[in-house]
Coordinates of C-alpha atoms and ligand atoms in Angstrom, one line a residue:
M20 CA 0.0 0.1 0.0
A21 CA 2.8 2.5 1.2
S22 CA 5.0 1.6 -1.8
S23 CA 2.0 2.0 -4.2
T24 CA 1.2 5.3 -3.0
L25 CA 5.0 6.3 -3.2
A26 CA 4.8 5.2 -6.8
F27 CA 1.9 7.2 -7.5
L28 CA 3.5 10.3 -6.0
L29 CA 6.5 9.6 -7.8
L30 CA 4.4 9.5 -11.1
L31 CA 2.8 12.8 -10.3
C32 CA 6.1 14.4 -9.7
Y33 CA 7.6 13.0 -12.8
L34 CA 4.4 14.2 -14.7
G35 CA 4.9 17.6 -13.0
L36 CA 8.5 17.7 -14.3
V37 CA 7.5 16.7 -17.9
F38 CA 4.6 19.3 -17.8
K39 CA 7.1 22.0 -16.7
I40 CA 9.7 21.0 -19.3
T41 CA 7.3 21.0 -22.3
M42 CA 5.7 24.3 -21.0
G43 CA 9.1 25.8 -20.9
A44 CA 9.7 28.3 -23.9
A45 CA 13.4 28.5 -23.9
P46 CA 14.6 28.4 -27.5
R47 CA 16.4 25.5 -28.9
K48 CA 20.0 25.5 -27.7
P49 CA 22.1 27.1 -30.4
I50 CA 24.8 25.0 -32.2
D51 CA 28.4 26.7 -32.6
V52 CA 29.0 27.0 -36.4
P53 CA 32.1 29.0 -37.9
F54 CA 31.5 32.5 -39.3
Q55 CA 31.6 31.4 -42.9
K56 CA 28.7 29.1 -42.7
N57 CA 26.3 31.9 -42.2
Y58 CA 28.0 35.3 -42.5
V59 CA 30.0 37.4 -45.1
P60 CA 31.9 40.6 -44.3
T61 CA 30.0 43.8 -45.3
W62 CA 32.8 46.4 -45.6
A63 CA 36.5 47.2 -44.6
F64 CA 37.3 43.6 -45.0
D65 CA 40.7 44.2 -43.7
H66 CA 39.3 45.1 -40.3
I67 CA 38.0 41.6 -39.7
K68 CA 40.2 39.1 -38.2
Y69 CA 39.5 35.3 -38.5
I70 CA 40.8 33.1 -35.7
N71 CA 40.8 29.2 -35.4
G72 CA 39.3 28.7 -38.8
G73 CA 36.5 31.3 -38.5
N74 CA 35.4 29.8 -35.3
E75 CA 36.1 33.2 -33.7
V76 CA 36.0 36.5 -35.5
Q77 CA 37.3 40.0 -34.4
L78 CA 36.2 43.3 -35.5
Y79 CA 38.6 46.2 -35.4
L80 CA 37.9 50.0 -35.1
D81 CA 40.4 52.5 -35.5
K82 CA 40.4 56.1 -36.6
N83 CA 40.1 55.2 -40.4
T84 CA 37.2 52.8 -40.1
G85 CA 34.9 50.5 -38.4
T86 CA 33.6 47.2 -39.9
G87 CA 30.6 44.9 -40.0
F88 CA 29.4 41.7 -41.5
Q89 CA 26.0 40.2 -42.4
S90 CA 24.2 37.0 -42.9
S91 CA 24.4 35.6 -46.5
G92 CA 20.7 34.4 -46.3
S93 CA 17.6 36.2 -45.5
Y94 CA 15.1 34.9 -43.0
L95 CA 11.3 35.1 -42.2
F96 CA 11.2 33.9 -38.5
G97 CA 13.6 31.8 -36.6
H98 CA 16.2 32.1 -33.8
F99 CA 19.1 34.0 -34.2
S100 CA 22.1 34.1 -31.7
M101 CA 25.7 35.3 -31.5
Q102 CA 28.2 35.0 -28.7
M103 CA 29.9 38.4 -28.2
K104 CA 32.6 39.8 -26.1
L105 CA 32.7 43.5 -26.2
V106 CA 35.4 46.1 -26.5
P107 CA 37.4 45.8 -23.2
G108 CA 38.8 48.7 -21.2
D109 CA 38.2 52.4 -22.6
S110 CA 35.3 51.7 -25.1
A111 CA 33.6 55.2 -24.7
G112 CA 32.3 56.2 -28.1
T113 CA 32.1 52.8 -29.5
V114 CA 28.9 51.2 -30.5
T115 CA 28.8 47.5 -31.2
A116 CA 25.6 46.3 -32.9
F117 CA 23.8 43.1 -33.5
Y118 CA 20.5 43.3 -35.4
L119 CA 18.1 42.0 -37.8
S120 CA 16.8 44.2 -40.6
S121 CA 14.9 44.2 -43.9
Q122 CA 16.2 45.8 -46.9
N123 CA 13.2 47.9 -48.1
S124 CA 12.2 51.4 -47.4
E125 CA 9.3 50.7 -45.0
H126 CA 11.7 48.5 -43.1
D127 CA 11.5 46.1 -40.1
E128 CA 14.4 46.1 -37.8
I129 CA 15.2 44.3 -34.5
D130 CA 18.3 45.9 -32.8
F131 CA 20.8 45.2 -30.0
E132 CA 23.2 48.2 -29.6
F133 CA 26.1 48.2 -27.0
L134 CA 27.3 51.4 -26.1
G135 CA 30.8 51.6 -24.8
N136 CA 32.0 53.5 -21.8
R137 CA 35.2 54.7 -19.9
T138 CA 37.2 52.0 -18.3
G139 CA 35.2 50.7 -15.4
Q140 CA 32.0 52.2 -16.2
P141 CA 29.0 50.2 -17.3
Y142 CA 28.0 49.6 -20.9
I143 CA 24.4 50.2 -21.9
L144 CA 22.2 48.1 -24.0
Q145 CA 19.9 49.7 -26.1
T146 CA 17.2 47.8 -27.8
N147 CA 14.7 49.0 -30.5
V148 CA 12.1 47.5 -32.9
F149 CA 11.0 49.1 -36.2
T150 CA 8.0 48.1 -38.0
G151 CA 7.2 49.3 -41.3
G152 CA 9.8 52.0 -41.1
K153 CA 8.7 53.1 -37.6
G154 CA 11.0 52.9 -34.7
D155 CA 11.2 55.1 -31.6
R156 CA 10.8 52.2 -29.4
E157 CA 14.1 52.4 -27.5
Q158 CA 14.8 50.7 -24.2
R159 CA 18.0 50.9 -22.3
I160 CA 19.4 48.5 -19.7
Y161 CA 22.6 47.8 -17.7
L162 CA 23.9 44.3 -17.8
W163 CA 24.1 42.2 -14.5
F164 CA 28.0 41.1 -15.8
D165 CA 30.7 42.6 -17.3
P166 CA 30.2 42.1 -21.1
T167 CA 33.8 42.6 -21.9
K168 CA 35.3 39.8 -19.5
D169 CA 33.5 36.8 -21.0
Y170 CA 31.6 35.7 -24.1
H171 CA 27.9 36.0 -23.6
S172 CA 24.8 35.1 -26.0
Y173 CA 22.6 37.5 -27.4
S174 CA 19.7 36.2 -29.2
V175 CA 16.2 37.0 -31.0
L176 CA 13.4 34.8 -31.4
W177 CA 11.0 35.8 -33.8
N178 CA 7.6 34.3 -35.0
L179 CA 4.2 35.4 -35.8
Y180 CA 3.4 35.9 -32.2
Q181 CA 6.3 37.7 -30.8
I182 CA 9.8 39.0 -30.9
V183 CA 12.0 38.1 -27.8
F184 CA 15.3 39.5 -27.1
F185 CA 17.5 37.3 -24.9
V186 CA 20.7 37.7 -23.1
D187 CA 22.1 34.4 -22.3
E188 CA 18.7 32.7 -21.3
V189 CA 17.0 35.8 -19.9
P190 CA 14.4 37.6 -21.8
I191 CA 15.2 41.1 -21.5
R192 CA 12.4 42.4 -23.7
V193 CA 9.3 41.1 -25.6
F194 CA 7.5 42.7 -28.4
K195 CA 4.2 40.9 -28.9
N196 CA 2.2 41.0 -32.2
C197 CA -0.4 43.5 -31.5
K198 CA -1.8 43.8 -35.1
D199 CA -5.3 43.8 -33.4
V200 CA -4.7 47.1 -31.9
G201 CA -3.2 48.6 -35.0
V202 CA 0.5 48.4 -34.4
R203 CA 2.5 46.9 -37.4
F204 CA 4.5 43.5 -36.7
P205 CA 7.2 42.3 -38.8
F206 CA 5.8 39.4 -40.8
D207 CA 6.3 39.7 -44.6
Q208 CA 9.6 41.2 -44.9
P209 CA 12.7 38.9 -44.9
M210 CA 15.5 40.0 -42.8
K211 CA 19.3 39.6 -42.8
I212 CA 21.3 39.6 -39.7
Y213 CA 23.9 42.3 -39.3
S214 CA 26.7 43.0 -36.8
S215 CA 29.1 46.1 -36.6
L216 CA 31.5 47.9 -34.7
W217 CA 31.8 51.8 -35.3
N218 CA 32.4 55.3 -33.9
G219 CA 29.2 56.7 -32.4
D220 CA 30.8 59.4 -30.0
D221 CA 28.3 62.2 -31.1
W222 CA 25.7 60.2 -29.0
A223 CA 26.7 56.9 -27.5
T224 CA 28.5 57.6 -24.2
R225 CA 26.6 59.9 -21.7
G226 CA 24.6 61.2 -24.7
G227 CA 28.0 62.2 -26.6
L228 CA 29.7 64.0 -23.9
E229 CA 32.4 61.2 -23.6
K230 CA 34.6 61.2 -26.9
T231 CA 36.2 58.2 -28.4
D232 CA 40.0 58.2 -27.2
W233 CA 41.7 57.3 -30.4
S234 CA 45.0 56.9 -28.7
K235 CA 43.5 53.6 -27.3
A236 CA 42.7 52.3 -30.6
P237 CA 42.3 49.6 -32.3
F238 CA 39.1 48.7 -30.4
I239 CA 38.2 45.1 -30.7
A240 CA 34.9 43.2 -30.2
S241 CA 35.0 39.4 -30.5
Y242 CA 32.3 36.9 -31.7
R243 CA 31.8 33.4 -31.9
S244 CA 28.9 30.7 -32.4
F245 CA 27.3 32.1 -35.4
H246 CA 23.9 30.3 -35.0
I247 CA 21.3 30.8 -37.4
D248 CA 17.9 28.8 -37.3
G249 CA 15.6 30.2 -39.3
C250 CA 13.2 30.0 -42.4
E251 CA 15.6 31.1 -45.3
A252 CA 13.5 33.2 -47.8
S253 CA 14.4 35.2 -50.8
V254 CA 14.5 38.9 -50.4
E255 CA 11.2 39.5 -52.2
A256 CA 9.4 36.4 -50.4
K257 CA 6.2 37.3 -48.5
F258 CA 5.9 34.3 -46.5
C259 CA 7.9 31.4 -45.2
A260 CA 7.0 28.3 -47.0
T261 CA 7.3 26.0 -43.7
Q262 CA 5.3 28.4 -41.7
G263 CA 3.5 26.9 -38.8
M264 CA 5.5 23.6 -39.0
R265 CA 8.9 24.8 -37.4
W266 CA 9.6 24.5 -33.8
W267 CA 9.5 28.4 -33.1
D268 CA 5.8 28.4 -34.4
Q269 CA 4.6 25.9 -31.8
K270 CA 2.4 26.8 -28.7
E271 CA 5.3 27.2 -26.3
F272 CA 6.9 29.6 -28.2
Q273 CA 3.9 32.0 -28.6
D274 CA 4.3 33.6 -25.2
L275 CA 6.7 33.8 -22.5
D276 CA 6.1 31.4 -19.6
G277 CA 5.8 32.2 -16.1
A278 CA 9.5 31.9 -15.1
Q279 CA 10.5 33.9 -18.2
Y280 CA 8.0 36.6 -17.3
R281 CA 9.7 36.7 -13.7
S282 CA 13.1 37.2 -15.3
L283 CA 11.9 39.9 -17.7
S284 CA 10.6 41.7 -14.6
W285 CA 13.6 41.1 -12.7
V286 CA 15.5 42.9 -15.6
R287 CA 12.8 45.6 -15.7
D288 CA 13.0 46.4 -11.9
K289 CA 16.7 46.2 -11.5
Y290 CA 18.6 47.3 -14.7
T291 CA 16.3 49.4 -16.7
I292 CA 17.8 52.8 -17.4
Y293 CA 15.1 54.0 -20.1
N294 CA 12.0 52.5 -21.5
Y295 CA 9.9 54.5 -24.2
C296 CA 6.7 52.8 -22.7
T297 CA 7.0 55.0 -19.7
D298 CA 8.1 58.1 -21.1
R299 CA 5.2 60.2 -20.8
S300 CA 6.9 63.4 -21.8
R301 CA 7.4 61.6 -25.3
Y302 CA 4.3 59.8 -25.5
S303 CA 1.3 61.1 -23.7
S304 CA -0.5 57.8 -23.9
V305 CA 0.7 54.5 -23.4
P306 CA 1.8 53.0 -27.1
P307 CA -0.5 50.0 -27.3
E308 CA 1.9 47.4 -27.6
C309 CA 3.5 48.3 -24.1
A310 CA 0.4 47.3 -22.2
R311 CA 0.2 43.9 -23.9
D312 CA 4.0 43.4 -23.4
R313 CA 3.5 43.9 -19.7
D314 CA 6.1 46.4 -20.0
L315 CA 4.9 48.9 -17.5
Ligands
NAG426 C1 28.8 55.4 -18.7 O1 29.0 55.7 -17.3 C2 28.2 56.6 -16.9 C3 28.8 57.0 -15.3 O2 28.8 55.8 -14.5 C4 26.7 56.3 -16.8 O3 26.1 57.4 -16.5 C5 26.5 56.0 -18.1 O4 25.1 55.5 -18.2 C6 27.4 54.8 -18.7 N1 27.1 54.3 -20.1 C7 26.9 55.1 -21.1 C8 26.8 54.3 -22.5 O5 26.9 56.2 -21.2

Protein backbone atom coordinates (compact mmCIF):
# COMPACT_ATOMS: atom_id res chain seq x y z
CA MET A 1 0.00 0.00 0.00
CA ALA A 2 2.67 2.47 1.08
CA SER A 3 4.89 1.63 -1.85
CA SER A 4 2.07 2.06 -4.37
CA THR A 5 1.27 5.46 -2.82
CA LEU A 6 4.91 6.35 -3.16
CA ALA A 7 4.90 5.18 -6.77
CA PHE A 8 1.85 7.31 -7.41
CA LEU A 9 3.50 10.36 -5.89
CA LEU A 10 6.63 9.75 -7.93
CA LEU A 11 4.51 9.49 -11.05
CA LEU A 12 2.82 12.80 -10.24
CA CYS A 13 6.17 14.38 -9.63
CA TYR A 14 7.49 12.98 -12.90
CA LEU A 15 4.45 14.25 -14.81
CA GLY A 16 4.93 17.61 -13.12
CA LEU A 17 8.49 17.73 -14.38
CA VAL A 18 7.54 16.72 -17.88
CA PHE A 19 4.73 19.23 -17.87
CA LYS A 20 7.07 22.00 -16.73
CA ILE A 21 9.66 21.06 -19.31
CA THR A 22 7.22 21.01 -22.18
CA MET A 23 5.67 24.31 -21.01
CA GLY A 24 9.08 25.96 -20.92
CA ALA A 25 9.75 28.17 -23.87
CA ALA A 26 13.52 28.47 -23.94
CA PRO A 27 14.59 28.45 -27.58
CA ARG A 28 16.52 25.46 -28.87
CA LYS A 29 20.12 25.42 -27.82
CA PRO A 30 22.25 27.17 -30.42
CA ILE A 31 24.83 25.12 -32.29
CA ASP A 32 28.31 26.61 -32.64
CA VAL A 33 29.13 27.04 -36.30
CA PRO A 34 31.96 28.97 -37.95
CA PHE A 35 31.48 32.45 -39.39
CA GLN A 36 31.64 31.35 -43.05
CA LYS A 37 28.68 29.02 -42.65
CA ASN A 38 26.23 31.91 -42.26
CA TYR A 39 28.02 35.23 -42.69
CA VAL A 40 30.07 37.41 -45.04
CA PRO A 41 31.90 40.69 -44.37
CA THR A 42 29.99 43.84 -45.32
CA TRP A 43 32.69 46.51 -45.50
CA ALA A 44 36.33 47.18 -44.52
CA PHE A 45 37.24 43.53 -45.02
CA ASP A 46 40.76 44.14 -43.69
CA HIS A 47 39.35 45.13 -40.28
CA ILE A 48 37.97 41.64 -39.67
CA LYS A 49 40.30 39.04 -38.23
CA TYR A 50 39.52 35.31 -38.41
CA ILE A 51 40.77 33.10 -35.62
CA ASN A 52 40.75 29.33 -35.42
CA GLY A 53 39.32 28.76 -38.91
CA GLY A 54 36.62 31.37 -38.47
CA ASN A 55 35.24 29.86 -35.28
CA GLU A 56 36.09 33.17 -33.71
CA VAL A 57 36.08 36.56 -35.41
CA GLN A 58 37.29 39.97 -34.27
CA LEU A 59 36.12 43.34 -35.53
CA TYR A 60 38.57 46.24 -35.41
CA LEU A 61 37.71 49.90 -35.11
CA ASP A 62 40.38 52.54 -35.60
CA LYS A 63 40.48 56.17 -36.65
CA ASN A 64 40.07 55.20 -40.31
CA THR A 65 37.09 52.89 -40.12
CA GLY A 66 34.95 50.41 -38.27
CA THR A 67 33.68 47.26 -39.92
CA GLY A 68 30.77 44.87 -40.09
CA PHE A 69 29.35 41.63 -41.40
CA GLN A 70 26.00 40.27 -42.50
CA SER A 71 24.23 36.97 -43.03
CA SER A 72 24.42 35.52 -46.53
CA GLY A 73 20.78 34.48 -46.33
CA SER A 74 17.54 36.36 -45.55
CA TYR A 75 15.04 34.92 -43.13
CA LEU A 76 11.40 35.06 -42.16
CA PHE A 77 11.15 33.99 -38.51
CA GLY A 78 13.45 31.83 -36.45
CA HIS A 79 16.07 32.02 -33.75
CA PHE A 80 19.24 34.03 -34.30
CA SER A 81 22.04 34.07 -31.79
CA MET A 82 25.59 35.22 -31.45
CA GLN A 83 28.15 35.06 -28.70
CA MET A 84 29.94 38.34 -28.20
CA LYS A 85 32.72 39.72 -26.02
CA LEU A 86 32.58 43.49 -26.20
CA VAL A 87 35.42 46.03 -26.54
CA PRO A 88 37.31 45.92 -23.23
CA GLY A 89 38.89 48.80 -21.30
CA ASP A 90 38.19 52.27 -22.55
CA SER A 91 35.37 51.72 -25.05
CA ALA A 92 33.71 55.13 -24.67
CA GLY A 93 32.22 56.35 -27.94
CA THR A 94 32.17 52.92 -29.57
CA VAL A 95 28.97 51.18 -30.60
CA THR A 96 28.75 47.45 -31.23
CA ALA A 97 25.53 46.36 -32.88
CA PHE A 98 23.79 43.09 -33.56
CA TYR A 99 20.53 43.44 -35.46
CA LEU A 100 18.07 42.01 -37.93
CA SER A 101 16.85 44.25 -40.70
CA SER A 102 14.86 44.04 -43.91
CA GLN A 103 16.21 45.90 -46.91
CA ASN A 104 13.23 47.89 -48.16
CA SER A 105 12.13 51.46 -47.45
CA GLU A 106 9.38 50.71 -44.92
CA HIS A 107 11.75 48.43 -43.16
CA ASP A 108 11.49 46.17 -40.14
CA GLU A 109 14.38 46.02 -37.72
CA ILE A 110 15.21 44.33 -34.42
CA ASP A 111 18.22 45.93 -32.68
CA PHE A 112 20.76 45.25 -29.98
CA GLU A 113 23.19 48.16 -29.57
CA PHE A 114 25.98 48.09 -27.02
CA LEU A 115 27.19 51.53 -26.02
CA GLY A 116 30.76 51.57 -24.71
CA ASN A 117 32.07 53.51 -21.76
CA ARG A 118 35.22 54.71 -20.00
CA THR A 119 37.23 51.99 -18.24
CA GLY A 120 35.30 50.57 -15.28
CA GLN A 121 32.05 52.34 -16.23
CA PRO A 122 29.11 50.24 -17.36
CA TYR A 123 28.03 49.56 -20.92
CA ILE A 124 24.46 50.30 -21.87
CA LEU A 125 22.44 47.86 -23.94
CA GLN A 126 19.92 49.70 -26.07
CA THR A 127 17.23 47.76 -27.93
CA ASN A 128 14.74 48.98 -30.50
CA VAL A 129 12.09 47.58 -32.81
CA PHE A 130 11.16 49.13 -36.17
CA THR A 131 8.02 48.01 -37.93
CA GLY A 132 7.10 49.34 -41.36
CA GLY A 133 9.81 51.99 -41.03
CA LYS A 134 8.64 53.24 -37.62
CA GLY A 135 11.04 52.89 -34.70
CA ASP A 136 11.23 55.20 -31.66
CA ARG A 137 10.80 52.25 -29.31
CA GLU A 138 14.07 52.46 -27.42
CA GLN A 139 14.72 50.64 -24.20
CA ARG A 140 18.00 50.86 -22.32
CA ILE A 141 19.36 48.60 -19.63
CA TYR A 142 22.59 47.93 -17.75
CA LEU A 143 23.77 44.34 -17.87
CA TRP A 144 24.17 42.24 -14.69
CA PHE A 145 27.69 41.22 -15.72
CA ASP A 146 30.74 42.73 -17.36
CA PRO A 147 30.17 42.03 -21.09
CA THR A 148 33.87 42.54 -21.89
CA LYS A 149 35.19 39.78 -19.62
CA ASP A 150 33.61 36.68 -21.15
CA TYR A 151 31.50 35.61 -24.08
CA HIS A 152 27.74 35.90 -23.56
CA SER A 153 25.01 34.98 -25.96
CA TYR A 154 22.59 37.51 -27.40
CA SER A 155 19.66 36.21 -29.34
CA VAL A 156 16.36 36.99 -30.99
CA LEU A 157 13.39 34.67 -31.24
CA TRP A 158 11.01 35.85 -33.94
CA ASN A 159 7.73 34.21 -34.88
CA LEU A 160 4.27 35.40 -35.85
CA TYR A 161 3.33 35.93 -32.20
CA GLN A 162 6.26 37.68 -30.61
CA ILE A 163 9.80 38.94 -30.84
CA VAL A 164 11.90 38.11 -27.78
CA PHE A 165 15.34 39.54 -27.01
CA PHE A 166 17.47 37.23 -24.88
CA VAL A 167 20.72 37.85 -23.05
CA ASP A 168 22.01 34.38 -22.29
CA GLU A 169 18.79 32.61 -21.22
CA VAL A 170 17.17 35.74 -19.82
CA PRO A 171 14.43 37.48 -21.82
CA ILE A 172 15.15 41.20 -21.54
CA ARG A 173 12.44 42.39 -23.88
CA VAL A 174 9.37 41.11 -25.65
CA PHE A 175 7.47 42.73 -28.49
CA LYS A 176 4.17 40.98 -29.02
CA ASN A 177 2.16 40.94 -32.20
CA CYS A 178 -0.38 43.72 -31.57
CA LYS A 179 -1.78 43.85 -35.06
CA ASP A 180 -5.28 43.71 -33.54
CA VAL A 181 -4.72 47.13 -31.95
CA GLY A 182 -3.19 48.65 -35.05
CA VAL A 183 0.53 48.16 -34.41
CA ARG A 184 2.44 46.76 -37.35
CA PHE A 185 4.35 43.57 -36.73
CA PRO A 186 7.18 42.23 -38.90
CA PHE A 187 5.79 39.24 -40.81
CA ASP A 188 6.26 39.58 -44.55
CA GLN A 189 9.67 41.18 -45.08
CA PRO A 190 12.64 38.81 -44.83
CA MET A 191 15.51 40.09 -42.72
CA LYS A 192 19.24 39.64 -42.77
CA ILE A 193 21.33 39.57 -39.62
CA TYR A 194 24.02 42.22 -39.24
CA SER A 195 26.74 43.10 -36.83
CA SER A 196 29.08 46.05 -36.79
CA LEU A 197 31.49 48.07 -34.72
CA TRP A 198 31.72 51.79 -35.35
CA ASN A 199 32.39 55.19 -33.84
CA GLY A 200 29.24 56.72 -32.34
CA ASP A 201 30.84 59.27 -30.07
CA ASP A 202 28.43 62.01 -31.09
CA TRP A 203 25.71 60.25 -29.03
CA ALA A 204 26.67 56.90 -27.52
CA THR A 205 28.37 57.57 -24.20
CA ARG A 206 26.73 59.91 -21.69
CA GLY A 207 24.76 61.31 -24.58
CA GLY A 208 27.90 62.21 -26.56
CA LEU A 209 29.82 63.93 -23.76
CA GLU A 210 32.47 61.21 -23.66
CA LYS A 211 34.49 61.03 -26.88
CA THR A 212 36.39 58.11 -28.35
CA ASP A 213 40.00 58.16 -27.18
CA TRP A 214 41.82 57.25 -30.39
CA SER A 215 45.09 56.77 -28.53
CA LYS A 216 43.48 53.53 -27.25
CA ALA A 217 42.71 52.23 -30.78
CA PRO A 218 42.29 49.68 -32.21
CA PHE A 219 39.07 48.78 -30.39
CA ILE A 220 38.26 45.10 -30.73
CA ALA A 221 34.98 43.21 -30.34
CA SER A 222 35.04 39.40 -30.48
CA TYR A 223 32.42 36.96 -31.77
CA ARG A 224 31.77 33.27 -31.93
CA SER A 225 28.96 30.72 -32.35
CA PHE A 226 27.25 32.06 -35.45
CA HIS A 227 23.99 30.19 -35.00
CA ILE A 228 21.07 30.81 -37.34
CA ASP A 229 17.98 28.63 -37.25
CA GLY A 230 15.45 30.39 -39.44
CA CYS A 231 13.22 29.99 -42.43
CA GLU A 232 15.42 31.07 -45.31
CA ALA A 233 13.52 33.13 -47.85
CA SER A 234 14.42 35.20 -50.87
CA VAL A 235 14.50 38.96 -50.23
CA GLU A 236 11.20 39.38 -52.12
CA ALA A 237 9.38 36.50 -50.38
CA LYS A 238 6.14 37.39 -48.60
CA PHE A 239 5.83 34.28 -46.47
CA CYS A 240 7.84 31.39 -45.16
CA ALA A 241 7.09 28.16 -47.01
CA THR A 242 7.25 26.04 -43.85
CA GLN A 243 5.34 28.46 -41.64
CA GLY A 244 3.42 26.82 -38.80
CA MET A 245 5.60 23.72 -38.98
CA ARG A 246 8.83 24.85 -37.38
CA TRP A 247 9.65 24.58 -33.68
CA TRP A 248 9.42 28.34 -33.09
CA ASP A 249 5.83 28.36 -34.41
CA GLN A 250 4.64 25.95 -31.73
CA LYS A 251 2.46 26.81 -28.76
CA GLU A 252 5.24 27.00 -26.17
CA PHE A 253 7.01 29.74 -28.13
CA GLN A 254 3.96 31.91 -28.68
CA ASP A 255 4.25 33.55 -25.27
CA LEU A 256 6.73 33.66 -22.42
CA ASP A 257 6.09 31.26 -19.58
CA GLY A 258 5.78 32.26 -15.92
CA ALA A 259 9.45 31.88 -15.12
CA GLN A 260 10.40 33.94 -18.17
CA TYR A 261 7.99 36.71 -17.20
CA ARG A 262 9.55 36.73 -13.75
CA SER A 263 13.03 37.06 -15.31
CA LEU A 264 11.78 39.85 -17.52
CA SER A 265 10.41 41.79 -14.56
CA TRP A 266 13.65 41.21 -12.66
CA VAL A 267 15.47 42.95 -15.54
CA ARG A 268 12.83 45.68 -15.64
CA ASP A 269 13.01 46.35 -11.91
CA LYS A 270 16.73 46.18 -11.42
CA TYR A 271 18.46 47.20 -14.66
CA THR A 272 16.22 49.51 -16.66
CA ILE A 273 17.60 52.96 -17.42
CA TYR A 274 15.06 54.02 -20.00
CA ASN A 275 11.84 52.62 -21.43
CA TYR A 276 9.86 54.47 -24.11
CA CYS A 277 6.76 52.76 -22.69
CA THR A 278 6.94 54.86 -19.55
CA ASP A 279 8.20 58.08 -21.13
CA ARG A 280 5.12 60.30 -20.73
CA SER A 281 7.00 63.39 -21.90
CA ARG A 282 7.50 61.68 -25.25
CA TYR A 283 4.28 59.69 -25.57
CA SER A 284 1.37 61.26 -23.69
CA SER A 285 -0.57 58.01 -23.90
CA VAL A 286 0.86 54.53 -23.44
CA PRO A 287 1.86 52.99 -26.80
CA PRO A 288 -0.62 50.11 -27.37
CA GLU A 289 2.03 47.37 -27.55
CA CYS A 290 3.42 48.33 -24.14
CA ALA A 291 0.33 47.28 -22.19
CA ARG A 292 0.27 43.95 -24.03
CA ASP A 293 3.96 43.35 -23.41
CA ARG A 294 3.51 43.85 -19.64
CA ASP A 295 6.24 46.41 -19.96
CA LEU A 296 4.80 48.90 -17.50
C1 LIG B 1 28.79 55.36 -18.61
O1 LIG B 1 29.07 55.66 -17.27
C2 LIG B 1 28.31 56.73 -16.75
C3 LIG B 1 28.82 57.00 -15.33
O2 LIG B 1 28.75 55.84 -14.56
C4 LIG B 1 26.84 56.36 -16.77
O3 LIG B 1 26.07 57.47 -16.34
C5 LIG B 1 26.43 55.96 -18.20
O4 LIG B 1 25.09 55.50 -18.19
C6 LIG B 1 27.34 54.86 -18.69
N1 LIG B 1 27.06 54.34 -20.02
C7 LIG B 1 26.97 55.03 -21.17
C8 LIG B 1 26.89 54.27 -22.41
O5 LIG B 1 26.91 56.24 -21.23
